[in-house]
Short mmCIF file of C-alpha atoms and ligand atoms in Angstrom, two decimals:
data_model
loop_
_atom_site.label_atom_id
_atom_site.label_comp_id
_atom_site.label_asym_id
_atom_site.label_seq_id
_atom_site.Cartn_x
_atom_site.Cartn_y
_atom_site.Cartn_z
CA UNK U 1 43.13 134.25 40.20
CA UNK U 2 42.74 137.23 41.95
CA UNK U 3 39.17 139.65 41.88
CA UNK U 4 39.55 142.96 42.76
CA UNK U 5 36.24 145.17 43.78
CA UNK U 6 35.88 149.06 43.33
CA UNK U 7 32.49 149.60 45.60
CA UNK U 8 31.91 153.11 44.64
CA UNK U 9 28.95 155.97 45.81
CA UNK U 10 27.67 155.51 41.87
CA UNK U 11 29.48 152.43 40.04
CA UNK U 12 30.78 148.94 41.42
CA UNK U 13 33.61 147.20 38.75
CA UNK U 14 34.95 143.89 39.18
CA UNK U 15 38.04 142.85 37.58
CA UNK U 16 39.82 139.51 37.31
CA UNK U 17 43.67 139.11 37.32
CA UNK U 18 45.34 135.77 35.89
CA UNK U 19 48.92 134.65 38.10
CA UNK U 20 50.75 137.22 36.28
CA UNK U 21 48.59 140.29 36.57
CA UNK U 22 46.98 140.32 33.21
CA UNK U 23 42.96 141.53 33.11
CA UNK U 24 40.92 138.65 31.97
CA UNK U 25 37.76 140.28 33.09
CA UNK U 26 36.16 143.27 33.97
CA UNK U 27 32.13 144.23 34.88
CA UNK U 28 30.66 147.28 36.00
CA UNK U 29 27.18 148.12 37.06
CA UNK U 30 25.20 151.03 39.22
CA UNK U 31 25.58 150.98 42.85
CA UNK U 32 22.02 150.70 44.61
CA UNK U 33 21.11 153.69 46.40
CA UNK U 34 20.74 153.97 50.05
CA UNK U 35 20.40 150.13 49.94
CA UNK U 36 22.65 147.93 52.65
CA UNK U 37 21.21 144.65 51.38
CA UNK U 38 21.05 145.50 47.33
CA UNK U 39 25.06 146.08 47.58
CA UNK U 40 25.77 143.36 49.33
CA UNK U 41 23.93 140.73 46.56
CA UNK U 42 24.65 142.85 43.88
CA UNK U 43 28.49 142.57 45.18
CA UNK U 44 27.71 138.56 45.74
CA UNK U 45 26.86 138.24 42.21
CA UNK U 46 29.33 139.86 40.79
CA UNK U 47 32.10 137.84 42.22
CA UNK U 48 29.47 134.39 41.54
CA UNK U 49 29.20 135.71 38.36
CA UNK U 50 32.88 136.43 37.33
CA UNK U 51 34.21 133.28 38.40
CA UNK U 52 31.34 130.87 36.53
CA UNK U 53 32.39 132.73 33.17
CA UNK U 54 35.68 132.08 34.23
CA UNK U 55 35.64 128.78 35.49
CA UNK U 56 37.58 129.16 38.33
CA UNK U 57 37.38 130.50 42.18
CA UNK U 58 39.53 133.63 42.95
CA UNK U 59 40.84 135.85 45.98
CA UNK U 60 38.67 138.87 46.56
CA UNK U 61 40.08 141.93 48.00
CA UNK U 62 37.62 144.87 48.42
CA UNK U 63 38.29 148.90 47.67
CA UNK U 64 35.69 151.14 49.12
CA UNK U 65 35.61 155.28 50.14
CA UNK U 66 35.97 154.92 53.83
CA UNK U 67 37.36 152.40 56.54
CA UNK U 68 36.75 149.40 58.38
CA UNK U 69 37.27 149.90 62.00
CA UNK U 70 39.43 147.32 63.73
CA UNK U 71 37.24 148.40 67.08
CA UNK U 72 33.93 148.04 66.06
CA UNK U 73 34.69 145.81 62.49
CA UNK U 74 31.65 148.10 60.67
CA UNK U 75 32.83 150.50 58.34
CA UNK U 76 33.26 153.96 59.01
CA UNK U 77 34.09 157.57 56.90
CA UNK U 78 32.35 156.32 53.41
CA UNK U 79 30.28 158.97 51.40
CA UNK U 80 28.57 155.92 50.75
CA UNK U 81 26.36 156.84 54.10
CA UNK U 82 24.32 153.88 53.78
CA UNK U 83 27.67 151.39 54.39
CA UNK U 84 28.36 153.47 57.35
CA UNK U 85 27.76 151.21 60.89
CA UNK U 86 27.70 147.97 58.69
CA UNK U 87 29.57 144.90 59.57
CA UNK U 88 29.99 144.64 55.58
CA UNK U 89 33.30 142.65 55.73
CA UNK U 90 31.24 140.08 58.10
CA UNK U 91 28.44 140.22 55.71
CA UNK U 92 30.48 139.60 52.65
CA UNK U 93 32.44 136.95 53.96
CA UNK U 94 29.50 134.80 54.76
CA UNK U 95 27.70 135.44 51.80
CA UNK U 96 30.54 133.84 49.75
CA UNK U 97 31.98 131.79 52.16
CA UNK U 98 36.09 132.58 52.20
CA UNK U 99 37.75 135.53 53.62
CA UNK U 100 38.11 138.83 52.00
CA UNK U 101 39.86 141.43 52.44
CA UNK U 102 38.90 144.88 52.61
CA UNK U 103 40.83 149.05 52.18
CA UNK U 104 39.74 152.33 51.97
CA UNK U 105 40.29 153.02 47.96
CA UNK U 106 42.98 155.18 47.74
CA UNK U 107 44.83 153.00 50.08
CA UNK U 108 44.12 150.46 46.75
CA UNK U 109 45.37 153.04 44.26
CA UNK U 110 48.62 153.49 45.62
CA UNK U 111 48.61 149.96 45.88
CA UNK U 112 48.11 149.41 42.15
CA UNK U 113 50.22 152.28 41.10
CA UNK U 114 53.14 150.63 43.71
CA UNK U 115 52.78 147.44 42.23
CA UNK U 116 52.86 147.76 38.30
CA UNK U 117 52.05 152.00 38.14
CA UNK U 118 53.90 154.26 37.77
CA UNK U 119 55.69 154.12 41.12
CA UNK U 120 56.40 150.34 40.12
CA UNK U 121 59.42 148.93 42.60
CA UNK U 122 59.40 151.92 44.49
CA UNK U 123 59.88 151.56 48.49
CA UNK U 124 57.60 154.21 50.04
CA UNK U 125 54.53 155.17 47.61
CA UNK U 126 52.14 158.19 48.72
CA UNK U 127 49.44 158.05 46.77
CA UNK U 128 47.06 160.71 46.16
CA UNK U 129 43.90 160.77 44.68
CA UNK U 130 42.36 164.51 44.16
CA UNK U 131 38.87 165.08 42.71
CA UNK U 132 35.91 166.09 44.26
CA UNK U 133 37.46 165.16 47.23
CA UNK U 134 41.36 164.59 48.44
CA UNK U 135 42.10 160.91 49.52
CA UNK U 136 45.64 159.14 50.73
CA UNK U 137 47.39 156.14 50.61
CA UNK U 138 50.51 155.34 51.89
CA UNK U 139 52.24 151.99 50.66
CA UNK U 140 55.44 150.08 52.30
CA UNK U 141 57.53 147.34 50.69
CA UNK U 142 53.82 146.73 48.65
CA UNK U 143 52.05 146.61 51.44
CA UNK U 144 48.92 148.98 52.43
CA UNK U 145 49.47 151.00 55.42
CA UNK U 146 46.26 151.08 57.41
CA UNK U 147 47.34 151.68 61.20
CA UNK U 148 45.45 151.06 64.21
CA UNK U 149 42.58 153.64 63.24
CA UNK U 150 42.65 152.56 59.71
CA UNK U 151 43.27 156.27 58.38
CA UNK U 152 46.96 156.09 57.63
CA UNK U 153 47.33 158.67 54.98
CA UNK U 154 44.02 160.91 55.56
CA UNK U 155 45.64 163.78 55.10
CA UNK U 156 42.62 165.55 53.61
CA UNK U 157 41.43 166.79 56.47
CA UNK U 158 44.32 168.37 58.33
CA UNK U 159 45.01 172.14 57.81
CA UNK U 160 46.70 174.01 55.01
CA UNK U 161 50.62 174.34 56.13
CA UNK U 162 52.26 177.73 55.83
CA UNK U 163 49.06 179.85 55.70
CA UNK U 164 49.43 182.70 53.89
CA UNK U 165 47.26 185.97 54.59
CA UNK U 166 43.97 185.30 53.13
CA UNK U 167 44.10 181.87 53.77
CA UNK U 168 42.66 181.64 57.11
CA UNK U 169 40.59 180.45 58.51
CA UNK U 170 39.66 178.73 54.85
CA UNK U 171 36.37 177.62 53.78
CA UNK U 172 34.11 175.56 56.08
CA UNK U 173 34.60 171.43 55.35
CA UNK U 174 31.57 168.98 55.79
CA UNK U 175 34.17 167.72 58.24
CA UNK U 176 33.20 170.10 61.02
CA UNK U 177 36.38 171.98 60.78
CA UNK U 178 37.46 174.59 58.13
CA UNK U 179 40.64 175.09 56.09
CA UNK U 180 41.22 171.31 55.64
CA UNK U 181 43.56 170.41 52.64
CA UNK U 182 40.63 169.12 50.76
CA UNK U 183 38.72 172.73 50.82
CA UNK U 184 41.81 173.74 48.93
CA UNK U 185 42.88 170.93 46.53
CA UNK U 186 39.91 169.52 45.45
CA UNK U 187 38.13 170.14 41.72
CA UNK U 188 35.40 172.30 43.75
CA UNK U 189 37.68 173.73 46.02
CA UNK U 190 40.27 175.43 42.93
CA UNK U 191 36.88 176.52 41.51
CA UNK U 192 35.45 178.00 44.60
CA UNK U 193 38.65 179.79 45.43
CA UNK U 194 38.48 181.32 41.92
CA UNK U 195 35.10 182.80 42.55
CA UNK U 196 36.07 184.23 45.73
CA UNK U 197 38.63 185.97 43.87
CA UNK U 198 37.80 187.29 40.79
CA UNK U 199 34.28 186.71 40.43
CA UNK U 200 33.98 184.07 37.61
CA UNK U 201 32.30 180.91 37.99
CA UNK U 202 34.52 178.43 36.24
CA UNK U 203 34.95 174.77 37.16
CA UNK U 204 38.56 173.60 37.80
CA UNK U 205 38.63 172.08 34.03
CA UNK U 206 38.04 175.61 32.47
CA UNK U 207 40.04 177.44 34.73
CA UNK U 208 43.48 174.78 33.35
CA UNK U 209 42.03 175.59 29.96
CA UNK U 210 42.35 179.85 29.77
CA UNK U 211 44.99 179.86 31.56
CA UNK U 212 46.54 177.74 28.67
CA UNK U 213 45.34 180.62 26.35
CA UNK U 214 46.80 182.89 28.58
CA UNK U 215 44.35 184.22 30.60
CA UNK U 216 45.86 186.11 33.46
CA UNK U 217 43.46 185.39 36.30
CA UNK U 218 43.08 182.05 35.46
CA UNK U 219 47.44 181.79 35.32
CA UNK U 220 47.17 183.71 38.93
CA UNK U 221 44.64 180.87 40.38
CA UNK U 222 46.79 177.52 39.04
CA UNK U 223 49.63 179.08 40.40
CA UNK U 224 48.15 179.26 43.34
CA UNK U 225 47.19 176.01 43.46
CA UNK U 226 50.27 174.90 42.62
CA UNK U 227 51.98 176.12 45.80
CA UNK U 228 49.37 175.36 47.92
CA UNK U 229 49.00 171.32 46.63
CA UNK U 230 53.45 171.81 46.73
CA UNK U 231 52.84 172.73 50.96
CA UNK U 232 50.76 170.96 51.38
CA UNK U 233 52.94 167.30 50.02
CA UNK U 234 56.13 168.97 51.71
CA UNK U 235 54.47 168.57 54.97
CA UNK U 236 54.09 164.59 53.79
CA UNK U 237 57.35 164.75 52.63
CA UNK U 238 58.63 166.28 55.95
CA UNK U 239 57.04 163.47 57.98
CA UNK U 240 57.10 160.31 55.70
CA UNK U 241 59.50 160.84 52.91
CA UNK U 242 58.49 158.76 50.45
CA UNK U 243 60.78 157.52 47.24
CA UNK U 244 57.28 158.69 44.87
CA UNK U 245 54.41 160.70 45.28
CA UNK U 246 51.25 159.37 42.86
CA UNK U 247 48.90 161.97 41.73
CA UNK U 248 45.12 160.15 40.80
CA UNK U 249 41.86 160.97 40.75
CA UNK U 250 40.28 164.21 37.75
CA UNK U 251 42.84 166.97 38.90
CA UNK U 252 46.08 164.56 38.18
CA UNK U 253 45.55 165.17 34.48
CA UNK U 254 46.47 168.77 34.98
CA UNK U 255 50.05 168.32 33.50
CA UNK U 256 51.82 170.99 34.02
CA UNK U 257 51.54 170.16 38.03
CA UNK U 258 54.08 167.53 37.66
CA UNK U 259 56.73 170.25 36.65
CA UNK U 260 55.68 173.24 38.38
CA UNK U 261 54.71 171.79 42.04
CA UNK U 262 58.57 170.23 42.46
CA UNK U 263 59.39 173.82 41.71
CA UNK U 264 57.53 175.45 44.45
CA UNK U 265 58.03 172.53 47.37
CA UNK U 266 61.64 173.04 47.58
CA UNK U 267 61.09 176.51 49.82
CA UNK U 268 59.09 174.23 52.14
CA UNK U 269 60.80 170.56 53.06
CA UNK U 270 63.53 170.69 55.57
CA UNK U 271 66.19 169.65 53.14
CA UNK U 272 68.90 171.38 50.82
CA UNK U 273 67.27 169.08 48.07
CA UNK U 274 64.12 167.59 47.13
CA UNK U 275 64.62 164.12 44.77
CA UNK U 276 60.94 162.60 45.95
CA UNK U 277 59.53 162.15 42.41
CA UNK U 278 55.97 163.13 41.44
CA UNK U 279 54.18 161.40 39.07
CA UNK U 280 50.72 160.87 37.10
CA UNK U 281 49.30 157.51 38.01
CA UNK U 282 49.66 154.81 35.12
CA UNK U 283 46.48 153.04 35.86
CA UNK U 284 43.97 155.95 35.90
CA UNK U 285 40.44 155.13 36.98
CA UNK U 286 41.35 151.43 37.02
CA UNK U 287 43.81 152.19 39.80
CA UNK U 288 40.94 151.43 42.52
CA UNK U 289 39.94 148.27 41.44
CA UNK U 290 43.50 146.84 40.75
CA UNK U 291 44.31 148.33 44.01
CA UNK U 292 42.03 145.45 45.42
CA UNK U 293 42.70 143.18 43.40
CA UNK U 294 46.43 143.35 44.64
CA UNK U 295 45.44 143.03 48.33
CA UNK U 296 46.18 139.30 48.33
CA UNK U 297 49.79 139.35 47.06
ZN1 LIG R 1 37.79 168.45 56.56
#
């Protein structure tokens, strides 16, 4: 049996997978707030818990915002500020006594959606998750990618390719720098970007929904968007070339991106053709916690 854990800012989930990969259980509760020791037991009992309903002992592989750093071992980049500077793999793995293992969670998505997603038996999976923030996974042969800094795939935070006047130097990221991809792609950033131009506050879900009915700013901002998320995959596609690209996270259910962005990416990638499919993630929020689940294969 294998456990997979989603250790989110607001929710942890545990799930259970049987040999074969079926679900045959699945718990959520609150995260504790700014509270090292309350995640770690309330983590402990969750896994405890899960396998005494079950009746048997499982793997556990970990998902969590952030990184463990294979120079220090404490985790590092989680939103999750508490976590940050704990040896929580350490911790863990004493507290129930086997050895876990532990990715940042959108290195897990694009593990699930490799695995049995929607890039199922594909060779080189970039996964993307966009929200409130923009996350990265790369997965090889369905394995996790994490690299020597642990940030394969981060591409979040590097700058907007082919900036176009009015684009620089981009809005300030909590980062320290300013124009990062995430400024751009994420939920907040479309809905910033909007405001800037025409004046309307609208959040990224209303923005999709007039320019369905046709409104013309609206139309002029998700096209927008459309080229910039389509630059800003070419450069991945430029430097990794993956067989799929995975879309995740509240802005992947924005359908007509999955037409439109192959459309616009072709003018950037140094090819004469693009065939690198993009696709909307099969899982959807259970992506994460699959993810880890799938970390002991
Ligand atoms: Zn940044």
């Amino acid at each position: 049996m294998r456990l997979g854990i989603d250790l989110g800012g607001t929710k942890i989930e545990i799930v259970a997978l049987d040999e074969s990969g079926r679900e045959v259980g699945r718990r959520r509760v609150a995260t504790p707030q700014n509270d090292y020791a309350a995640t770690l037991r309330v983590v402990t009992e969750l896994v405890r818990g899960m396998e005494s309903e079950l009746g048997r002992v499982g793997t556990v592989g970990i998902g969590t915002p952030g990184a463990i750093s294979r120079a220090t071992g404490l985790l590092k980049n989680s939103n999750s500020v508490c976590l940050n500077g704990q040896p929580i793999l350490d911790d863990l793995e004493r507290l129930l006594e086997r050895t876990i293992r532990m990715e940042n969670d959108a290195n897990c998505f694009a593990l699930s959606e490799a695995v049995d997603g929607a890039a199922e038996g594909a060779g080189v999976v970039f996964g993307v998750i966009i929200g409130t923030g923009t996350g990265a996974g790369i997965v090889v042969n369905g394995q996790a990618l994490t690299g020597p800094n642990a940030i394969a795939g981060e591409w979040g935070h590097n700058p907007l390719p082919w900036p176009q006047p009015g684009e620089l130097p981009g809005g300030a990221c909590y980062c320290g720098k300013s124009g990062c991809i995430e400024t751009w792609l994420s939920g907040p950033g479309m809905a910033r970007r909007h405001q800037e131009r025409t004046g309307q506050a609208l959040d990224a879900p209303g923005i999709v929904a007039r320019a369905a009915q046709g409104d013309m700013e609206c139309e002029k901002s998700m096209s927008e968007y459309e080229d910039r998320l389509a630059r800003s995959l070419a450069h991945v596609i430029n430097i990794l070339d993956p067989d799929v690209i995975v879309l995740g996270g509240g802005m992947s259910n924005i359908d007509r991106l999955y037409a439109n962005v192959p459309r616009h990416w072709g003018r950037y990638v140094f090819s004469d053709r693009v065939d690198t499919r993009l696709v909307k993630n099969r899982h959807g929020d259970s992506s994460g916690v699959r993810g880890a689940a799938w970390l002991w294969d």
